[in-house]
Backbone as ProteinMPNN parsed JSONL, in Angstrom:
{"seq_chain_A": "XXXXXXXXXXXXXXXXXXXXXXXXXXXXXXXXXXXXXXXXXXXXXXXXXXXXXXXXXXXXXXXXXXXXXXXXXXXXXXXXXXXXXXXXXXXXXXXXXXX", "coords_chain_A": {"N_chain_A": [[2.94, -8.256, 4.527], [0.512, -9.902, 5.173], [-1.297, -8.243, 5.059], [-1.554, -7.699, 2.556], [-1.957, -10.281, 1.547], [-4.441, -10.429, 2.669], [-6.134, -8.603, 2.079], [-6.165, -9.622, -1.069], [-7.229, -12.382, -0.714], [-9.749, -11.619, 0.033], [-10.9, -9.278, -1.767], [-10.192, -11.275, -4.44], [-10.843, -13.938, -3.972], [-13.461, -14.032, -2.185], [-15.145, -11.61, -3.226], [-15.395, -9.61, -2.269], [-16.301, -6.03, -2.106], [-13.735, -4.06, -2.998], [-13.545, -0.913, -1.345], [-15.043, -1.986, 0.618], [-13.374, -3.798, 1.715], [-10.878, -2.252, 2.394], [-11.929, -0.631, 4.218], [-12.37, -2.951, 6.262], [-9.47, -3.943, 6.766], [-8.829, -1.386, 7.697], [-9.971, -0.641, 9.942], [-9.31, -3.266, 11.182], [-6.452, -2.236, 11.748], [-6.751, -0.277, 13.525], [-6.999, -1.489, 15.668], [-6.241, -1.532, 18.817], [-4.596, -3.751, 20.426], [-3.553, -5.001, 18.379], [-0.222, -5.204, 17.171], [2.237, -3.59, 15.23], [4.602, -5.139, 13.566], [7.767, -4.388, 12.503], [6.79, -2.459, 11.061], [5.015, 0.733, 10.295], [1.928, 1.432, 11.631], [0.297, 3.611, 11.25], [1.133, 4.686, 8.811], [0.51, 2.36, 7.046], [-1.988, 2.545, 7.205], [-2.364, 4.913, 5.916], [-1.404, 4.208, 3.471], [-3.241, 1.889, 2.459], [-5.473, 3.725, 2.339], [-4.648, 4.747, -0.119], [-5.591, 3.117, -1.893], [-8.358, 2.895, -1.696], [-9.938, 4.471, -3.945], [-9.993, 3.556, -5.799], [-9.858, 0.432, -8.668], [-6.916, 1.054, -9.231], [-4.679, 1.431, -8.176], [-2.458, -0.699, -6.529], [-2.703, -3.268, -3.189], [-0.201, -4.277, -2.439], [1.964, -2.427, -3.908], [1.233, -0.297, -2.655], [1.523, -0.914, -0.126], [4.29, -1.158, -0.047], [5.37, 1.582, -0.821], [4.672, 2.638, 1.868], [6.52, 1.468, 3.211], [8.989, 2.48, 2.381], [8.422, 5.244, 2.758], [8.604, 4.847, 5.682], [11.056, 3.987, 6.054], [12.965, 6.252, 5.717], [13.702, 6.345, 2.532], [13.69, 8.16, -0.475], [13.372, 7.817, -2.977], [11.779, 5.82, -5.483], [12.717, 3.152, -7.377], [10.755, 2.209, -10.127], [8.66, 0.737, -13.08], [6.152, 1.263, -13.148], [3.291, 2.798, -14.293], [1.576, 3.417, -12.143], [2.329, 3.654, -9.122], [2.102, 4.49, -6.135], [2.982, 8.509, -5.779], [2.95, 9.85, -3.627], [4.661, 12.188, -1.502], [7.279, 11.014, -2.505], [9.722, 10.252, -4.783], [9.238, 9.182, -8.092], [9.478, 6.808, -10.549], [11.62, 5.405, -13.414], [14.545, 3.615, -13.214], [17.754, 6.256, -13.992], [19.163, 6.502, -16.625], [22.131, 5.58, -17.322], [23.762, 6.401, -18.974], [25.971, 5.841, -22.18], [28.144, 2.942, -22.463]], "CA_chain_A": [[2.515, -9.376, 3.715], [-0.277, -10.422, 5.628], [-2.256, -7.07, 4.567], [-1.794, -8.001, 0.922], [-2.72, -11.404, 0.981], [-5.749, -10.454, 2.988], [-6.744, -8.067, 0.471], [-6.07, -10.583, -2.366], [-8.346, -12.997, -0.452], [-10.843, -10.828, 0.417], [-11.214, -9.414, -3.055], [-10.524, -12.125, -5.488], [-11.815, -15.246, -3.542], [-14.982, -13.966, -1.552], [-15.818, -10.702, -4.503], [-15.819, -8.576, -1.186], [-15.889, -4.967, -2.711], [-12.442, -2.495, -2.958], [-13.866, 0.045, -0.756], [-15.208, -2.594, 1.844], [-12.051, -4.349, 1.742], [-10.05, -1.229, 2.783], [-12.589, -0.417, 5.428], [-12.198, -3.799, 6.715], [-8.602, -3.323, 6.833], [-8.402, 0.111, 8.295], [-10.898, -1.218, 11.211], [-8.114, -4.173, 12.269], [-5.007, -1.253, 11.959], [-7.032, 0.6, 15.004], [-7.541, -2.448, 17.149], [-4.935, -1.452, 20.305], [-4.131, -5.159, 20.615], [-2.686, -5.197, 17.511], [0.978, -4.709, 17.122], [2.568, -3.464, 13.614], [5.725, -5.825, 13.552], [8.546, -4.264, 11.57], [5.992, -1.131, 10.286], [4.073, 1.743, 11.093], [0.473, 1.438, 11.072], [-0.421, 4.553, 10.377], [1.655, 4.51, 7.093], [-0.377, 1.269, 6.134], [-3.651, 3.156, 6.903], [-2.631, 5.934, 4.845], [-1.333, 3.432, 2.056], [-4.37, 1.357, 2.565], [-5.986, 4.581, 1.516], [-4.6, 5.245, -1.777], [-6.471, 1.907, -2.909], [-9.674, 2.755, -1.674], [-10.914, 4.729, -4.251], [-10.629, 2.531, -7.481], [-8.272, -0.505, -8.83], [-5.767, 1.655, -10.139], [-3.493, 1.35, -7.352], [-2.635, -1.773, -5.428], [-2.303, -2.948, -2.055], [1.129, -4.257, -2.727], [2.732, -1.604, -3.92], [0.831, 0.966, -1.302], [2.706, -1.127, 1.772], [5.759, -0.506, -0.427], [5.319, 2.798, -0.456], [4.26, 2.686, 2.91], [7.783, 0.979, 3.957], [10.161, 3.719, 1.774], [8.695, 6.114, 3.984], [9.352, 4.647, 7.016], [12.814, 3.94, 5.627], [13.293, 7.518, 4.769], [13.955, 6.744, 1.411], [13.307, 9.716, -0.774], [12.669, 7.564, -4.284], [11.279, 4.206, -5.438], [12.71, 2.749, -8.964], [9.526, 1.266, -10.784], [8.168, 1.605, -14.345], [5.049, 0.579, -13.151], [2.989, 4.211, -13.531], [0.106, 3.263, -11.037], [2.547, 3.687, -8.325], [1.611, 6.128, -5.742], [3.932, 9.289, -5.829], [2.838, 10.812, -2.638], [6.099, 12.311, -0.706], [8.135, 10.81, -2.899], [10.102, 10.806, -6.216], [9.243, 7.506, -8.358], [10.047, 6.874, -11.811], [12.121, 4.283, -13.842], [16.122, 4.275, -12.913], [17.803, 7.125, -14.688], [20.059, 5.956, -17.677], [23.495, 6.326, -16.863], [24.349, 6.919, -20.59], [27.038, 4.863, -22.692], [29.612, 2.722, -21.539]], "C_chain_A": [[1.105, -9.839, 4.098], [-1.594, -9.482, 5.416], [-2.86, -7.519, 3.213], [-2.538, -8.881, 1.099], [-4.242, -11.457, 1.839], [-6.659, -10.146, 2.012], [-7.008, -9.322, -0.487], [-7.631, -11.111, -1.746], [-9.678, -12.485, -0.409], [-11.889, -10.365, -1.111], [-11.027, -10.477, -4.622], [-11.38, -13.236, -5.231], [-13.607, -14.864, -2.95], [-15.834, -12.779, -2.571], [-16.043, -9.824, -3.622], [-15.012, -6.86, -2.472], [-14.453, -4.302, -2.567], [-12.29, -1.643, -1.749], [-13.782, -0.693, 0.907], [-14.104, -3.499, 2.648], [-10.919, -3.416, 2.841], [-10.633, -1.007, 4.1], [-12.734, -1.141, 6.594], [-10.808, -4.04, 7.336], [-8.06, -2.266, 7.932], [-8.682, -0.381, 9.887], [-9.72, -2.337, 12.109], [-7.447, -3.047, 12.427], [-5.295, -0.554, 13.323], [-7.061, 0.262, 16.141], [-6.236, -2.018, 18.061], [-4.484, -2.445, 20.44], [-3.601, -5.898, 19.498], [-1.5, -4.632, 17.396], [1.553, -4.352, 15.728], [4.124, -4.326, 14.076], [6.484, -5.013, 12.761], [7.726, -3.512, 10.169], [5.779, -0.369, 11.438], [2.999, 1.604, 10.783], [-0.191, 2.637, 10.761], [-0.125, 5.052, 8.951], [1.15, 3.605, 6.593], [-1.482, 1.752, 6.168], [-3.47, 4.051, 6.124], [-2.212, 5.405, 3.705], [-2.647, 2.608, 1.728], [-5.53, 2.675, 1.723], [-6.263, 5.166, 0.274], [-5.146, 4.002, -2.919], [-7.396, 2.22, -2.614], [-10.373, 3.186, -2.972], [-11.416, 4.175, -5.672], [-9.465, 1.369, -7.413], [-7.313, -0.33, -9.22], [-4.355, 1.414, -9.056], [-3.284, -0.005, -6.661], [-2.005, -1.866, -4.6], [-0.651, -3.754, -1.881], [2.314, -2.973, -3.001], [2.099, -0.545, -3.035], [1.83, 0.616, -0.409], [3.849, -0.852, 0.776], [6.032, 0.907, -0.426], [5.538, 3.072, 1.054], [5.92, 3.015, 3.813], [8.842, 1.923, 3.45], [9.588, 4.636, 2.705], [8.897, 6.267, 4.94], [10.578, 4.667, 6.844], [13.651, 4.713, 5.405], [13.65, 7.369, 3.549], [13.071, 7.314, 0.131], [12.84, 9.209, -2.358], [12.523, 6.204, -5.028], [11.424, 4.015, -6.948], [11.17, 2.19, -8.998], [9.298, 1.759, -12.391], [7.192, 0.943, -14.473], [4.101, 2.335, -12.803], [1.903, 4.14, -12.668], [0.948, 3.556, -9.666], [2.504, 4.555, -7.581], [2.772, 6.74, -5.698], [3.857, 10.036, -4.82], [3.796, 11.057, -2.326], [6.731, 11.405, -1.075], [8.593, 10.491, -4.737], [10.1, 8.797, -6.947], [9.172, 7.654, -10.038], [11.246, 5.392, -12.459], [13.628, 4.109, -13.693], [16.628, 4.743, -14.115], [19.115, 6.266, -15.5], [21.626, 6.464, -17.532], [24.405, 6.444, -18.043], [25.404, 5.617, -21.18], [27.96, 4.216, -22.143], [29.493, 1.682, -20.416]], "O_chain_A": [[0.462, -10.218, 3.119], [-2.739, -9.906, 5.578], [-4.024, -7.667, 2.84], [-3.744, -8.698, 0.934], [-5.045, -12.375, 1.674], [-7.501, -10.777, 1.373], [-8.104, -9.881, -0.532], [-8.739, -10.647, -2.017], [-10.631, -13.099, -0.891], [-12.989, -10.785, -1.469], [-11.69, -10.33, -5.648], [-12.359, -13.555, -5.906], [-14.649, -15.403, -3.324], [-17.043, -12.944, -2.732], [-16.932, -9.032, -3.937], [-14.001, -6.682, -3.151], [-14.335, -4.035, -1.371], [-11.22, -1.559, -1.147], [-13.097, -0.402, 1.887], [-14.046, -3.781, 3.845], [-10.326, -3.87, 3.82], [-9.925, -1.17, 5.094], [-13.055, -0.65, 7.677], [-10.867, -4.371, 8.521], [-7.141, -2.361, 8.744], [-7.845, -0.469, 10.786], [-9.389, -2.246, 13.291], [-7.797, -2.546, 13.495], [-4.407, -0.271, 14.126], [-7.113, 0.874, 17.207], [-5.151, -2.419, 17.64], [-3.325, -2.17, 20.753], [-3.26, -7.081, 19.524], [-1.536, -3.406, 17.507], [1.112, -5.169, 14.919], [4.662, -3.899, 15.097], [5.701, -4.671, 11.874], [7.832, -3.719, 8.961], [6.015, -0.447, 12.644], [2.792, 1.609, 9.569], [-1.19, 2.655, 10.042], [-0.878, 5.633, 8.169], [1.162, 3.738, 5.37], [-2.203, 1.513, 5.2], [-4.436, 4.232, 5.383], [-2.569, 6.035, 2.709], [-3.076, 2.747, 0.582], [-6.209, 2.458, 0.719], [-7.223, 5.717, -0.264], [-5.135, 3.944, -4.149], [-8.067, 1.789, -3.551], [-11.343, 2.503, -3.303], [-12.451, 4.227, -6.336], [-8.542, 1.263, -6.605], [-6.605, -1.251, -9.628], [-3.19, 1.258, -9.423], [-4.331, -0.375, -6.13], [-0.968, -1.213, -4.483], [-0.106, -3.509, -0.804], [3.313, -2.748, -2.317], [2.984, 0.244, -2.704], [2.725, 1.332, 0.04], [4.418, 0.151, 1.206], [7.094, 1.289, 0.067], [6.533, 3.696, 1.424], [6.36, 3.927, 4.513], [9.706, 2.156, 4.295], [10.356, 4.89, 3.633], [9.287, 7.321, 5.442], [11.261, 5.425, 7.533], [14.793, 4.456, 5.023], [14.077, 8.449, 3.141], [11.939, 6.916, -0.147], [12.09, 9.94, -3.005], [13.555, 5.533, -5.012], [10.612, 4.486, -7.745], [10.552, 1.813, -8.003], [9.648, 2.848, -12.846], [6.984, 0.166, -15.405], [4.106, 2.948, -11.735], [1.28, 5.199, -12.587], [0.116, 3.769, -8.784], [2.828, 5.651, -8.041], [3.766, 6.021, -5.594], [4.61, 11.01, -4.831], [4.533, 10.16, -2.735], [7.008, 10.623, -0.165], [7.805, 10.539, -5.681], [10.616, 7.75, -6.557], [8.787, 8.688, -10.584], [11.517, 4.474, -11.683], [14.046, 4.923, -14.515], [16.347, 4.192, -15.18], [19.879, 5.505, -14.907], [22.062, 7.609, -17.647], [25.629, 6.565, -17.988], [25.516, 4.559, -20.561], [28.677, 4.782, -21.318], [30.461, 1.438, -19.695]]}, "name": "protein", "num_of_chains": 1, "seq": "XXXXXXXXXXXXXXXXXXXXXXXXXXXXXXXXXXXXXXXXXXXXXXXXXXXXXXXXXXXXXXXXXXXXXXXXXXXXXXXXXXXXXXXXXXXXXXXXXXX"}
């Protein structure tokens, strides 16, 4: 949570760029004296990643991503298509027909 709403801040309130945002970001995840609480930080740096390179993705749903793969789970309802699909199966839940 505290990723996101940095982001947010970062880019809506101050107009800090996307890119510089992420880079800003990445730079805390390395500090040694930071602890990931209830994550992995290198799954938020590599979700952190899949926003850098435009606004198509966001940093909300990246740490969600992030957290299904720590979680091992193998596929993320959404019918939101911006969501990243890296190592894993994502899509809208499958219709369980009539009835």
């Amino acid at each position: 949570m505290a990723l996101v709403e940095t982001a947010y801040v970062l880019e809506s309130v101050y107009g800090v760029p996307r890119k510089e945002v992420v880079d800003a970001l990445l730079a805390l995840l390395q500090k040694e004296n930071l602890k990931a609480v209830g994550g992995n930080k290198d799954l938020w740096m590599r979700a952190l990643l899949l926003c850098r390179p435009s606004r198509r993705g966001s940093f909300g749903d990246a740490l969600i991503w992030a957290a299904a793969l720590a979680s091992g789970v193998k596929r993320v309802y959404t019918l939101d298509a911006r969501f990243p699909g890296e190592e894993i199966v994502v899509g809208p839940p499958e219709d369980p027909g009539p009835g």
